[in-house]
Amino acid sequence: MRAVPLWRVVVDRDRCMGSGVCVALAASLFVLDDERSRPRAEHVAPDETVLDAADCCPARAVTVTENGRVIGPRD
Ligand code: SF4
């Protein structure tokens, strides 16, 4: 059986403005820490919610990659 590749989630904390949108959308994936978001885990199982969070970030601070290829935010 082939393993499902994990997605890598990165928050650019210099860009993040602490809006909390990602946390509101996906509290299991993001947490506010010192008024900036960070992913609870760097690698996550594929989950549409993390792409939604990347899409909705007003600062475009959330990047999701799969095997090094950027898959979120979706343009
Ligand atoms: S949605 Fe974007 S700007 Fe808002 S807390 Fe999350 S990463 Fe930061």
Short mmCIF file of N, CA and C and ligand atoms in Angstrom, two decimals:
data_model
loop_
_atom_site.label_atom_id
_atom_site.label_comp_id
_atom_site.label_asym_id
_atom_site.label_seq_id
_atom_site.Cartn_x
_atom_site.Cartn_y
_atom_site.Cartn_z
N MET A 1 0.85 -1.19 0.00
CA MET A 1 0.00 0.00 0.00
C MET A 1 0.89 1.25 0.00
N ARG A 2 0.52 2.22 -0.84
CA ARG A 2 1.31 3.43 -0.98
C ARG A 2 0.90 4.44 0.10
N ALA A 3 1.90 5.01 0.75
CA ALA A 3 1.60 5.98 1.81
C ALA A 3 1.10 7.29 1.20
N VAL A 4 0.15 7.90 1.85
CA VAL A 4 -0.34 9.20 1.41
C VAL A 4 0.68 10.25 1.82
N PRO A 5 1.16 11.09 0.88
CA PRO A 5 2.16 12.09 1.26
C PRO A 5 1.57 13.13 2.20
N LEU A 6 2.37 13.52 3.16
CA LEU A 6 1.92 14.56 4.07
C LEU A 6 2.08 15.92 3.42
N TRP A 7 1.28 16.84 3.85
CA TRP A 7 1.42 18.22 3.42
C TRP A 7 2.23 18.98 4.46
N ARG A 8 3.01 19.93 3.97
CA ARG A 8 3.80 20.77 4.86
C ARG A 8 3.10 22.13 4.98
N VAL A 9 2.93 22.58 6.19
CA VAL A 9 2.24 23.85 6.44
C VAL A 9 3.22 24.83 7.07
N VAL A 10 3.34 25.99 6.45
CA VAL A 10 4.25 27.02 6.96
C VAL A 10 3.48 28.32 7.10
N VAL A 11 3.67 28.97 8.23
CA VAL A 11 3.13 30.32 8.42
C VAL A 11 4.31 31.29 8.46
N ASP A 12 4.27 32.26 7.58
CA ASP A 12 5.28 33.32 7.59
C ASP A 12 4.90 34.31 8.68
N ARG A 13 5.57 34.20 9.81
CA ARG A 13 5.18 35.01 10.97
C ARG A 13 5.51 36.48 10.80
N ASP A 14 6.35 36.80 9.84
CA ASP A 14 6.60 38.22 9.54
C ASP A 14 5.41 38.82 8.78
N ARG A 15 4.75 37.98 7.99
CA ARG A 15 3.58 38.46 7.23
C ARG A 15 2.30 38.40 8.06
N CYS A 16 2.20 37.40 8.91
CA CYS A 16 0.97 37.20 9.70
C CYS A 16 0.66 38.46 10.49
N MET A 17 -0.63 38.86 10.45
CA MET A 17 -1.04 40.03 11.22
C MET A 17 -1.98 39.65 12.34
N GLY A 18 -2.04 38.35 12.63
CA GLY A 18 -2.78 37.91 13.80
C GLY A 18 -4.28 38.03 13.69
N SER A 19 -4.80 37.97 12.48
CA SER A 19 -6.25 38.12 12.30
C SER A 19 -7.02 36.97 12.94
N GLY A 20 -6.41 35.82 13.02
CA GLY A 20 -7.07 34.67 13.62
C GLY A 20 -7.99 33.92 12.67
N VAL A 21 -8.02 34.30 11.41
CA VAL A 21 -8.91 33.63 10.45
C VAL A 21 -8.55 32.14 10.35
N CYS A 22 -7.28 31.85 10.25
CA CYS A 22 -6.87 30.45 10.11
C CYS A 22 -7.25 29.63 11.34
N VAL A 23 -7.12 30.23 12.50
CA VAL A 23 -7.47 29.53 13.74
C VAL A 23 -8.98 29.30 13.80
N ALA A 24 -9.75 30.30 13.37
CA ALA A 24 -11.21 30.16 13.37
C ALA A 24 -11.64 29.04 12.42
N LEU A 25 -10.95 28.95 11.29
CA LEU A 25 -11.30 27.93 10.30
C LEU A 25 -10.81 26.54 10.71
N ALA A 26 -9.66 26.49 11.35
CA ALA A 26 -9.02 25.20 11.59
C ALA A 26 -8.24 25.24 12.90
N ALA A 27 -8.96 25.24 13.99
CA ALA A 27 -8.30 25.33 15.31
C ALA A 27 -7.45 24.09 15.60
N SER A 28 -7.74 23.01 14.91
CA SER A 28 -6.94 21.80 15.14
C SER A 28 -5.60 21.88 14.42
N LEU A 29 -5.47 22.86 13.52
CA LEU A 29 -4.26 22.95 12.70
C LEU A 29 -3.41 24.17 13.01
N PHE A 30 -4.06 25.24 13.52
CA PHE A 30 -3.34 26.49 13.78
C PHE A 30 -3.63 26.97 15.19
N VAL A 31 -2.66 27.68 15.73
CA VAL A 31 -2.85 28.28 17.05
C VAL A 31 -2.19 29.66 17.06
N LEU A 32 -2.82 30.59 17.77
CA LEU A 32 -2.20 31.90 17.91
C LEU A 32 -1.19 31.84 19.05
N ASP A 33 -0.03 32.37 18.78
CA ASP A 33 1.08 32.31 19.72
C ASP A 33 1.76 33.68 19.65
N ASP A 34 1.67 34.43 20.75
CA ASP A 34 2.25 35.77 20.76
C ASP A 34 1.68 36.63 19.63
N GLU A 35 0.35 36.51 19.46
CA GLU A 35 -0.42 37.30 18.48
C GLU A 35 -0.06 37.01 17.03
N ARG A 36 0.56 35.88 16.80
CA ARG A 36 0.83 35.43 15.45
C ARG A 36 0.45 33.96 15.38
N SER A 37 0.07 33.54 14.18
CA SER A 37 -0.31 32.14 14.03
C SER A 37 0.91 31.26 13.82
N ARG A 38 0.74 30.03 14.22
CA ARG A 38 1.72 29.01 13.84
C ARG A 38 0.96 27.70 13.67
N PRO A 39 1.47 26.84 12.78
CA PRO A 39 0.82 25.54 12.63
C PRO A 39 1.07 24.69 13.86
N ARG A 40 0.08 23.91 14.25
CA ARG A 40 0.28 23.01 15.39
C ARG A 40 1.25 21.90 15.04
N ALA A 41 1.29 21.55 13.75
CA ALA A 41 2.24 20.55 13.28
C ALA A 41 2.73 20.99 11.91
N GLU A 42 3.99 20.76 11.64
CA GLU A 42 4.54 21.17 10.34
C GLU A 42 4.01 20.28 9.22
N HIS A 43 3.83 19.03 9.51
CA HIS A 43 3.34 18.09 8.50
C HIS A 43 1.98 17.56 8.92
N VAL A 44 1.05 17.62 7.98
CA VAL A 44 -0.31 17.17 8.28
C VAL A 44 -0.81 16.25 7.18
N ALA A 45 -1.77 15.43 7.55
CA ALA A 45 -2.43 14.61 6.53
C ALA A 45 -3.21 15.55 5.61
N PRO A 46 -3.29 15.22 4.33
CA PRO A 46 -4.04 16.06 3.41
C PRO A 46 -5.43 16.36 3.95
N ASP A 47 -5.76 17.64 3.94
CA ASP A 47 -7.01 18.10 4.56
C ASP A 47 -7.40 19.41 3.86
N GLU A 48 -8.54 19.38 3.22
CA GLU A 48 -9.02 20.54 2.47
C GLU A 48 -9.09 21.80 3.35
N THR A 49 -9.29 21.60 4.63
CA THR A 49 -9.44 22.74 5.54
C THR A 49 -8.18 23.58 5.59
N VAL A 50 -7.03 22.94 5.49
CA VAL A 50 -5.78 23.71 5.55
C VAL A 50 -5.63 24.56 4.27
N LEU A 51 -6.13 24.05 3.18
CA LEU A 51 -6.11 24.86 1.94
C LEU A 51 -7.09 26.03 2.06
N ASP A 52 -8.24 25.77 2.67
CA ASP A 52 -9.21 26.86 2.90
C ASP A 52 -8.56 27.95 3.75
N ALA A 53 -7.83 27.54 4.78
CA ALA A 53 -7.19 28.53 5.66
C ALA A 53 -6.14 29.33 4.88
N ALA A 54 -5.38 28.64 4.04
CA ALA A 54 -4.38 29.35 3.23
C ALA A 54 -5.07 30.34 2.29
N ASP A 55 -6.17 29.90 1.69
CA ASP A 55 -6.91 30.77 0.76
C ASP A 55 -7.45 32.01 1.48
N CYS A 56 -7.90 31.83 2.70
CA CYS A 56 -8.61 32.91 3.41
C CYS A 56 -7.69 33.83 4.19
N CYS A 57 -6.43 33.48 4.30
CA CYS A 57 -5.51 34.35 5.06
C CYS A 57 -5.38 35.71 4.37
N PRO A 58 -5.75 36.78 5.05
CA PRO A 58 -5.70 38.10 4.41
C PRO A 58 -4.27 38.58 4.15
N ALA A 59 -3.30 37.97 4.81
CA ALA A 59 -1.90 38.38 4.64
C ALA A 59 -1.13 37.45 3.70
N ARG A 60 -1.83 36.42 3.19
CA ARG A 60 -1.16 35.42 2.34
C ARG A 60 0.07 34.85 3.07
N ALA A 61 -0.12 34.58 4.33
CA ALA A 61 1.01 34.14 5.16
C ALA A 61 1.10 32.63 5.29
N VAL A 62 0.06 31.92 4.84
CA VAL A 62 0.03 30.47 4.98
C VAL A 62 0.38 29.82 3.65
N THR A 63 1.37 28.96 3.67
CA THR A 63 1.76 28.22 2.47
C THR A 63 1.66 26.73 2.76
N VAL A 64 1.08 26.01 1.81
CA VAL A 64 0.96 24.56 1.93
C VAL A 64 1.69 23.94 0.75
N THR A 65 2.54 22.97 1.04
CA THR A 65 3.25 22.28 -0.04
C THR A 65 3.06 20.78 0.08
N GLU A 66 3.14 20.14 -1.08
CA GLU A 66 3.10 18.67 -1.14
C GLU A 66 4.29 18.25 -1.97
N ASN A 67 5.19 17.53 -1.37
CA ASN A 67 6.44 17.12 -2.05
C ASN A 67 7.17 18.32 -2.65
N GLY A 68 7.16 19.44 -1.93
CA GLY A 68 7.88 20.63 -2.37
C GLY A 68 7.11 21.50 -3.34
N ARG A 69 5.94 21.05 -3.78
CA ARG A 69 5.14 21.82 -4.74
C ARG A 69 4.09 22.61 -3.97
N VAL A 70 4.02 23.91 -4.25
CA VAL A 70 3.03 24.74 -3.56
C VAL A 70 1.63 24.40 -4.05
N ILE A 71 0.76 24.04 -3.11
CA ILE A 71 -0.62 23.71 -3.47
C ILE A 71 -1.60 24.66 -2.79
N GLY A 72 -1.13 25.52 -1.93
CA GLY A 72 -2.00 26.50 -1.30
C GLY A 72 -1.17 27.68 -0.83
N PRO A 73 -1.70 28.89 -0.92
CA PRO A 73 -3.08 29.18 -1.31
C PRO A 73 -3.32 28.90 -2.79
N ARG A 74 -4.60 28.57 -3.05
CA ARG A 74 -5.01 28.33 -4.43
C ARG A 74 -5.40 29.67 -5.04
N ASP A 75 -4.90 29.96 -6.20
CA ASP A 75 -5.23 31.25 -6.84
C ASP A 75 -6.46 31.12 -7.72
S1 SF4 B 1 -5.21 34.01 8.77
FE1 SF4 B 1 -3.16 34.68 8.16
S2 SF4 B 1 -2.89 36.70 9.10
FE2 SF4 B 1 -4.60 35.70 10.13
S3 SF4 B 1 -3.68 34.68 11.92
FE3 SF4 B 1 -3.74 33.17 10.26
S4 SF4 B 1 -1.73 33.33 9.27
FE4 SF4 B 1 -2.02 35.17 10.49
#
